[in-house]
PDB file of C-alpha atoms in Angstrom:
ATOM      1  CA  ALA A1384      98.687 -99.122  11.091  1.00 50.00           C
ATOM      2  CA  SER A1385     100.213-101.779   8.923  1.00 61.00           C
ATOM      3  CA  GLY A1386      97.337-103.977   9.511  1.00 66.00           C
ATOM      4  CA  ILE A1387      99.496-106.885  10.620  1.00 75.00           C
ATOM      5  CA  PRO A1388      98.343-108.742  13.925  1.00 80.00           C
ATOM      6  CA  VAL A1389     101.118-108.503  16.775  1.00 80.00           C
ATOM      7  CA  GLU A1390     100.904-112.446  16.916  1.00 82.00           C
ATOM      8  CA  GLN A1391     102.229-112.402  13.431  1.00 81.00           C
ATOM      9  CA  ILE A1392     105.511-110.586  14.219  1.00 84.00           C
ATOM     10  CA  GLU A1393     108.233-112.947  15.238  1.00 83.00           C
ATOM     11  CA  PHE A1394     110.754-110.291  16.604  1.00 82.00           C
ATOM     12  CA  VAL A1395     111.583-106.636  16.737  1.00 87.00           C
ATOM     13  CA  GLU A1396     114.861-105.023  15.891  1.00 86.00           C
ATOM     14  CA  ILE A1397     115.598-101.325  16.638  1.00 86.00           C
ATOM     15  CA  VAL A1398     118.283 -99.128  15.533  1.00 82.00           C
ATOM     16  CA  GLY A1399     119.475 -95.727  16.091  1.00 77.00           C
ATOM     17  CA  GLY A1400     120.884 -93.791  19.341  1.00 77.00           C
ATOM     18  CA  ALA A1401     117.666 -93.585  21.032  1.00 79.00           C
ATOM     19  CA  SER A1402     117.466 -97.653  21.092  1.00 79.00           C
ATOM     20  CA  ARG A1403     119.820 -97.327  23.995  1.00 81.00           C
ATOM     21  CA  VAL A1404     117.232 -95.513  26.184  1.00 87.00           C
ATOM     22  CA  PRO A1405     115.521 -97.898  28.625  1.00 88.00           C
ATOM     23  CA  TRP A1406     112.323 -96.134  28.570  1.00 89.00           C
ATOM     24  CA  ILE A1407     112.230 -96.273  24.585  1.00 88.00           C
ATOM     25  CA  LYS A1408     112.785-100.010  24.746  1.00 88.00           C
ATOM     26  CA  GLU A1409     110.055-100.587  27.292  1.00 89.00           C
ATOM     27  CA  MET A1410     107.394 -98.585  25.197  1.00 88.00           C
ATOM     28  CA  ILE A1411     108.245-100.374  22.074  1.00 88.00           C
ATOM     29  CA  SER A1412     108.172-103.762  23.851  1.00 88.00           C
ATOM     30  CA  SER A1413     104.801-102.799  25.341  1.00 88.00           C
ATOM     31  CA  ALA A1414     103.466-101.873  21.862  1.00 85.00           C
ATOM     32  CA  PHE A1415     104.225-105.413  20.590  1.00 86.00           C
ATOM     33  CA  GLY A1416     102.649-107.262  23.306  1.00 85.00           C
ATOM     34  CA  GLY A1417     105.712-107.526  25.565  1.00 86.00           C
ATOM     35  CA  LYS A1418     107.942-109.131  23.026  1.00 86.00           C
ATOM     36  CA  ALA A1419     111.673-109.021  23.721  1.00 87.00           C
ATOM     37  CA  ILE A1420     113.372-106.023  21.808  1.00 87.00           C
ATOM     38  CA  SER A1421     116.550-107.212  19.835  1.00 86.00           C
ATOM     39  CA  THR A1422     119.410-104.709  19.284  1.00 83.00           C
ATOM     40  CA  THR A1423     121.965-107.078  17.785  1.00 83.00           C
ATOM     41  CA  MET A1424     122.748-104.590  14.934  1.00 82.00           C
ATOM     42  CA  ASN A1425     124.954-101.886  15.092  1.00 82.00           C
ATOM     43  CA  ALA A1426     122.682 -98.875  15.859  1.00 73.00           C
ATOM     44  CA  ASP A1427     124.622 -95.938  14.334  1.00 75.00           C
ATOM     45  CA  GLU A1428     125.961 -97.852  11.474  1.00 82.00           C
ATOM     46  CA  SER A1429     122.487 -98.953  10.297  1.00 80.00           C
ATOM     47  CA  VAL A1430     121.152 -95.536  10.328  1.00 78.00           C
ATOM     48  CA  ALA A1431     124.246 -94.273   8.599  1.00 84.00           C
ATOM     49  CA  ARG A1432     123.959 -96.855   5.641  1.00 84.00           C
ATOM     50  CA  GLY A1433     120.148 -96.012   5.504  1.00 83.00           C
ATOM     51  CA  CYS A1434     120.841 -92.396   4.925  1.00 86.00           C
ATOM     52  CA  ALA A1435     123.608 -93.076   2.262  1.00 89.00           C
ATOM     53  CA  LEU A1436     121.443 -95.173   0.348  1.00 86.00           C
ATOM     54  CA  GLN A1437     118.392 -92.844   0.511  1.00 84.00           C
ATOM     55  CA  ALA A1438     120.734 -89.968  -0.791  1.00 89.00           C
ATOM     56  CA  ALA A1439     122.075 -92.099  -3.470  1.00 89.00           C
ATOM     57  CA  ILE A1440     118.298 -92.963  -4.462  1.00 85.00           C
ATOM     58  CA  LEU A1441     117.602 -89.085  -4.454  1.00 84.00           C
ATOM     59  CA  SER A1442     120.635 -87.849  -6.163  1.00 88.00           C
ATOM     60  CA  PRO A1443     120.685 -87.727  -9.978  1.00 88.00           C
ATOM     61  CA  LEU A1444     124.448 -88.661  -9.902  1.00 91.00           C
ATOM     62  CA  TYR A1445     124.106 -92.287  -8.665  1.00 88.00           C
ATOM     63  CA  LYS A1446     122.286 -95.105 -10.161  1.00 87.00           C
ATOM     64  CA  VAL A1447     121.251 -97.879  -7.756  1.00 85.00           C
ATOM     65  CA  ARG A1448     119.043-100.915  -7.755  1.00 83.00           C
ATOM     66  CA  ASP A1449     115.190-100.477  -7.659  1.00 79.00           C
ATOM     67  CA  PHE A1450     114.649 -99.952  -3.850  1.00 74.00           C
ATOM     68  CA  GLU A1451     111.282 -98.554  -2.793  1.00 73.00           C
ATOM     69  CA  ILE A1452     110.499 -96.919   0.549  1.00 71.00           C
ATOM     70  CA  LYS A1453     106.925 -96.386   1.465  1.00 76.00           C
ATOM     71  CA  GLU A1454     106.133 -94.218   4.531  1.00 80.00           C
ATOM     72  CA  GLY A1455     102.754 -93.368   5.540  1.00 87.00           C
ATOM     73  CA  LEU A1456     100.881 -91.401   8.288  1.00 90.00           C
ATOM     74  CA  THR A1457     100.116 -93.644  11.215  1.00 89.00           C
ATOM     75  CA  VAL A1458      97.553 -91.412  13.058  1.00 92.00           C
ATOM     76  CA  PRO A1459      94.879 -89.490  11.072  1.00 93.00           C
ATOM     77  CA  ILE A1460      94.653 -85.831  11.151  1.00 94.00           C
ATOM     78  CA  THR A1461      91.467 -83.690  10.967  1.00 95.00           C
ATOM     79  CA  ILE A1462      90.995 -79.949  10.708  1.00 94.00           C
ATOM     80  CA  GLY A1463      88.063 -77.909  12.253  1.00 93.00           C
ATOM     81  CA  TRP A1464      86.720 -74.504  11.639  1.00 91.00           C
ATOM     82  CA  MET A1465      83.444 -72.359  12.270  1.00 90.00           C
ATOM     83  CA  GLY A1466      80.973 -72.172   9.371  1.00 86.00           C
ATOM     84  CA  SER A1467      80.160 -68.842   7.875  1.00 84.00           C
ATOM     85  CA  ALA A1468      77.152 -67.226   6.016  1.00 81.00           C
ATOM     86  CA  ALA A1469      79.628 -66.355   3.298  1.00 80.00           C
ATOM     87  CA  ASP A1470      79.540 -70.050   2.172  1.00 74.00           C
ATOM     88  CA  ALA A1471      75.781 -69.745   1.256  1.00 74.00           C
ATOM     89  CA  GLU A1472      76.415 -66.479  -0.573  1.00 71.00           C
ATOM     90  CA  ALA A1473      79.328 -67.850  -2.530  1.00 68.00           C
ATOM     91  CA  GLY A1474      77.081 -70.528  -4.144  1.00 62.00           C
ATOM     92  CA  LYS A1475      78.572 -73.411  -6.196  1.00 62.00           C
ATOM     93  CA  GLY A1476      81.581 -73.038  -8.310  1.00 56.00           C
ATOM     94  CA  ASP A1477      84.450 -74.876 -10.109  1.00 57.00           C
ATOM     95  CA  ASP A1478      87.101 -74.927  -6.980  1.00 59.00           C
ATOM     96  CA  GLU A1479      90.472 -76.298  -7.253  1.00 62.00           C
ATOM     97  CA  GLY A1480      91.269 -78.308  -4.031  1.00 64.00           C
ATOM     98  CA  GLU A1481      88.589 -79.333  -1.308  1.00 78.00           C
ATOM     99  CA  ARG A1482      85.968 -76.794  -0.510  1.00 82.00           C
ATOM    100  CA  MET A1483      85.416 -76.358   3.218  1.00 82.00           C
ATOM    101  CA  THR A1484      81.809 -75.160   3.990  1.00 82.00           C
ATOM    102  CA  GLY A1485      79.515 -74.698   6.847  1.00 79.00           C
ATOM    103  CA  SER A1486      76.372 -72.918   8.361  1.00 80.00           C
ATOM    104  CA  GLU A1487      76.990 -69.894  10.275  1.00 82.00           C
ATOM    105  CA  GLY A1488      77.975 -70.744  13.827  1.00 82.00           C
ATOM    106  CA  GLU A1489      78.383 -74.370  13.168  1.00 85.00           C
ATOM    107  CA  TYR A1490      81.704 -75.912  14.084  1.00 89.00           C
ATOM    108  CA  LYS A1491      82.808 -78.322  11.133  1.00 90.00           C
ATOM    109  CA  THR A1492      85.549 -80.973  10.972  1.00 91.00           C
ATOM    110  CA  SER A1493      87.005 -82.892   7.962  1.00 91.00           C
ATOM    111  CA  LEU A1494      89.558 -85.661   7.793  1.00 93.00           C
ATOM    112  CA  LEU A1495      92.350 -84.182   6.040  1.00 93.00           C
ATOM    113  CA  PHE A1496      94.929 -86.815   6.125  1.00 94.00           C
ATOM    114  CA  PRO A1497      93.882 -90.140   6.893  1.00 93.00           C
ATOM    115  CA  VAL A1498      95.909 -93.126   7.929  1.00 90.00           C
ATOM    116  CA  GLY A1499      98.378 -94.331   5.097  1.00 88.00           C
ATOM    117  CA  THR A1500      98.668 -90.959   3.585  1.00 91.00           C
ATOM    118  CA  GLN A1501     101.976 -90.601   1.568  1.00 89.00           C
ATOM    119  CA  LEU A1502     104.454 -88.203   3.452  1.00 89.00           C
ATOM    120  CA  ASN A1503     105.263 -85.088   1.850  1.00 89.00           C
ATOM    121  CA  THR A1504     101.729 -84.300   0.846  1.00 92.00           C
ATOM    122  CA  LEU A1505     100.265 -81.167  -0.038  1.00 93.00           C
ATOM    123  CA  LYS A1506      96.542 -80.195  -0.054  1.00 93.00           C
ATOM    124  CA  ALA A1507      94.744 -77.118  -1.106  1.00 92.00           C
ATOM    125  CA  LEU A1508      91.522 -76.170   0.959  1.00 91.00           C
ATOM    126  CA  THR A1509      89.124 -73.504  -0.285  1.00 90.00           C
ATOM    127  CA  PHE A1510      87.346 -71.198   2.099  1.00 90.00           C
ATOM    128  CA  TYR A1511      84.712 -68.380   1.344  1.00 89.00           C
ATOM    129  CA  ARG A1512      84.947 -65.528   3.873  1.00 90.00           C
ATOM    130  CA  LYS A1513      84.271 -61.842   4.424  1.00 88.00           C
ATOM    131  CA  GLY A1514      86.765 -61.497   7.251  1.00 90.00           C
ATOM    132  CA  PRO A1515      89.330 -63.420   9.336  1.00 91.00           C
ATOM    133  CA  PHE A1516      88.934 -66.916  10.539  1.00 92.00           C
ATOM    134  CA  GLU A1517      90.810 -69.827  12.373  1.00 93.00           C
ATOM    135  CA  ILE A1518      91.731 -73.402  11.582  1.00 94.00           C
ATOM    136  CA  LYS A1519      92.142 -76.033  14.311  1.00 95.00           C
ATOM    137  CA  ALA A1520      94.275 -79.247  13.561  1.00 95.00           C
ATOM    138  CA  GLU A1521      94.194 -82.205  15.665  1.00 94.00           C
ATOM    139  CA  TYR A1522      94.586 -86.102  15.626  1.00 94.00           C
ATOM    140  CA  ALA A1523      91.492 -87.947  14.923  1.00 93.00           C
ATOM    141  CA  ASP A1524      91.938 -91.117  16.809  1.00 90.00           C
ATOM    142  CA  THR A1525      93.685 -90.770  20.281  1.00 88.00           C
ATOM    143  CA  SER A1526      93.793 -94.512  20.692  1.00 87.00           C
ATOM    144  CA  LEU A1527      96.506 -94.639  18.280  1.00 86.00           C
ATOM    145  CA  LEU A1528      98.682 -92.067  20.000  1.00 86.00           C
ATOM    146  CA  VAL A1529     101.232 -92.617  22.918  1.00 81.00           C
ATOM    147  CA  PRO A1530      99.564 -92.290  26.228  1.00 83.00           C
ATOM    148  CA  GLY A1531     100.025 -88.575  27.416  1.00 85.00           C
ATOM    149  CA  THR A1532     100.112 -87.293  23.837  1.00 88.00           C
ATOM    150  CA  ARG A1533      97.914 -84.198  23.487  1.00 90.00           C
ATOM    151  CA  LYS A1534      95.161 -84.468  20.819  1.00 91.00           C
ATOM    152  CA  GLU A1535      95.360 -80.819  19.461  1.00 93.00           C
ATOM    153  CA  LEU A1536      98.203 -79.988  17.128  1.00 93.00           C
ATOM    154  CA  ALA A1537      97.861 -76.391  16.318  1.00 93.00           C
ATOM    155  CA  SER A1538      95.482 -73.399  15.639  1.00 94.00           C
ATOM    156  CA  TYR A1539      95.997 -71.070  12.674  1.00 94.00           C
ATOM    157  CA  LYS A1540      94.460 -67.676  12.404  1.00 93.00           C
ATOM    158  CA  VAL A1541      93.935 -66.475   8.585  1.00 92.00           C
ATOM    159  CA  ASP A1542      94.060 -62.661   8.997  1.00 91.00           C
ATOM    160  CA  LEU A1543      91.958 -60.749   6.400  1.00 89.00           C
ATOM    161  CA  PRO A1544      90.699 -57.403   6.088  1.00 89.00           C
ATOM    162  CA  ILE A1545      86.856 -56.968   6.475  1.00 90.00           C
ATOM    163  CA  PHE A1546      85.313 -57.148   3.031  1.00 88.00           C
ATOM    164  CA  THR A1547      81.614 -56.381   2.244  1.00 87.00           C
ATOM    165  CA  GLU A1548      81.568 -59.071  -0.539  1.00 87.00           C
ATOM    166  CA  VAL A1549      82.605 -62.751  -0.181  1.00 88.00           C
ATOM    167  CA  LYS A1550      86.295 -63.784  -1.151  1.00 87.00           C
ATOM    168  CA  LYS A1551      87.754 -66.847  -1.894  1.00 89.00           C
ATOM    169  CA  VAL A1552      90.750 -67.949   0.129  1.00 91.00           C
ATOM    170  CA  ARG A1553      92.803 -70.842  -0.660  1.00 92.00           C
ATOM    171  CA  VAL A1554      94.685 -72.322   2.158  1.00 93.00           C
ATOM    172  CA  ARG A1555      97.751 -75.037   1.684  1.00 94.00           C
ATOM    173  CA  ALA A1556      98.048 -77.565   4.284  1.00 94.00           C
ATOM    174  CA  ARG A1557     101.144 -79.935   4.201  1.00 94.00           C
ATOM    175  CA  LEU A1558     102.066 -83.247   5.747  1.00 93.00           C
ATOM    176  CA  SER A1559     105.958 -83.264   5.723  1.00 92.00           C
ATOM    177  CA  LEU A1560     108.411 -86.216   5.316  1.00 86.00           C
ATOM    178  CA  SER A1561     108.582 -86.180   9.101  1.00 85.00           C
ATOM    179  CA  SER A1562     104.966 -86.680   9.458  1.00 88.00           C
ATOM    180  CA  MET A1563     104.568 -83.030  10.665  1.00 91.00           C
ATOM    181  CA  PHE A1564     101.441 -80.825   9.896  1.00 93.00           C
ATOM    182  CA  SER A1565     101.455 -77.364   8.916  1.00 93.00           C
ATOM    183  CA  ILE A1566      99.775 -74.652   7.304  1.00 93.00           C
ATOM    184  CA  GLU A1567     102.057 -73.341   4.538  1.00 91.00           C
ATOM    185  CA  GLY A1568     100.170 -70.158   3.881  1.00 91.00           C
ATOM    186  CA  ALA A1569      96.963 -68.706   2.508  1.00 91.00           C
ATOM    187  CA  GLN A1570      95.967 -66.764  -0.573  1.00 90.00           C
ATOM    188  CA  LEU A1571      93.344 -64.321  -1.430  1.00 88.00           C
ATOM    189  CA  LEU A1572      91.976 -65.067  -4.846  1.00 84.00           C
ATOM    190  CA  GLU A1573      90.307 -62.531  -7.013  1.00 79.00           C
ATOM    191  CA  ASP A1574      88.166 -63.634 -10.145  1.00 72.00           C
ATOM    192  CA  GLU A1575      87.856 -60.950 -12.885  1.00 72.00           C
ATOM    193  CA  GLU A1576      85.948 -61.004 -15.883  1.00 72.00           C
ATOM    194  CA  TYR A1577      86.885 -59.055 -19.026  1.00 68.00           C
ATOM    195  CA  GLU A1578      86.039 -58.986 -22.808  1.00 76.00           C
ATOM    196  CA  GLU A1579      88.842 -59.853 -25.283  1.00 75.00           C
ATOM    197  CA  THR A1580      88.363 -58.007 -28.633  1.00 75.00           C
ATOM    198  CA  VAL A1581      89.572 -60.050 -31.400  1.00 72.00           C
ATOM    199  CA  LYS A1582      90.713 -58.203 -34.663  1.00 72.00           C
ATOM    200  CA  GLU A1583      89.575 -59.853 -37.869  1.00 73.00           C
ATOM    201  CA  LYS A1584      92.638 -59.857 -40.320  1.00 71.00           C
ATOM    202  CA  ARG A1585      91.666 -58.805 -43.852  1.00 71.00           C
ATOM    203  CA  GLU A1586      93.669 -58.615 -46.981  1.00 73.00           C
ATOM    204  CA  LEU A1587      93.186 -55.342 -49.040  1.00 70.00           C
ATOM    205  CA  PRO A1588      92.687 -55.472 -52.561  1.00 72.00           C
ATOM    206  CA  PRO A1589      95.617 -54.203 -54.762  1.00 71.00           C
ATOM    207  CA  GLU A1590      95.601 -50.665 -55.915  1.00 68.00           C
ATOM    208  CA  ALA A1591      95.254 -50.001 -59.561  1.00 61.00           C
ATOM    209  CA  GLY A1592      98.586 -49.874 -61.461  1.00 58.00           C
ATOM    210  CA  ASP A1593     100.276 -51.961 -59.018  1.00 57.00           C
ATOM    211  CA  ALA A1594      99.621 -55.316 -60.721  1.00 53.00           C
ATOM    212  CA  THR A1595     102.669 -56.712 -62.275  1.00 55.00           C
ATOM    213  CA  GLN A1596     102.545 -56.671 -66.045  1.00 55.00           C
ATOM    214  CA  PRO A1597     103.385 -59.696 -67.956  1.00 56.00           C
ATOM    215  CA  ALA A1598     106.644 -59.718 -69.722  1.00 54.00           C
ATOM    216  CA  ALA A1599     106.614 -58.923 -73.457  1.00 52.00           C
ATOM    217  CA  ALA A1600     107.538 -62.109 -75.657  1.00 49.00           C
TER     218      ALA A1600
END
């Protein structure tokens, strides 16, 4: 995912409690072309120091030197849904977020979070429907997964009442700090038009006899 060839990596150091598991070492070694895995650092202490540093960076009570941590998604995630005739009835409009459309009975997919997407990202998806529908999330490239990992992530059902008119549904999809995908929720949006009456402010002329008389010299 980083784009660096394995040949350019001189050594691999692993830390954490899981580094003691032989199977973990074997899988990491095979992923780097059979290179020997180094475990010279204190596994638990390294993680504890990293956590303390990250906590200090996030806390407003501590000031630390500039230290940037970039974490991105390593396996792309797509979502799929069945198209609906409601998409054609909805027409074009100004939608906030990505509009998810499709013909009636057509299964559509969209790359929602590509490789390198920053973690803790929220995306808004707009659907037009007259009733309930389902959303399916899965990995887009199985070659980037550990052998034996399922492609499917989850299936979600957005339960709506049956309407006679097309309704706009806003779905929130999140990629967490732990690279976990989830649908946070869905909202049914209603567009209302109304006329606002603006009253014109006018100054009334002074009544006779109310004018201030000039003082006598």
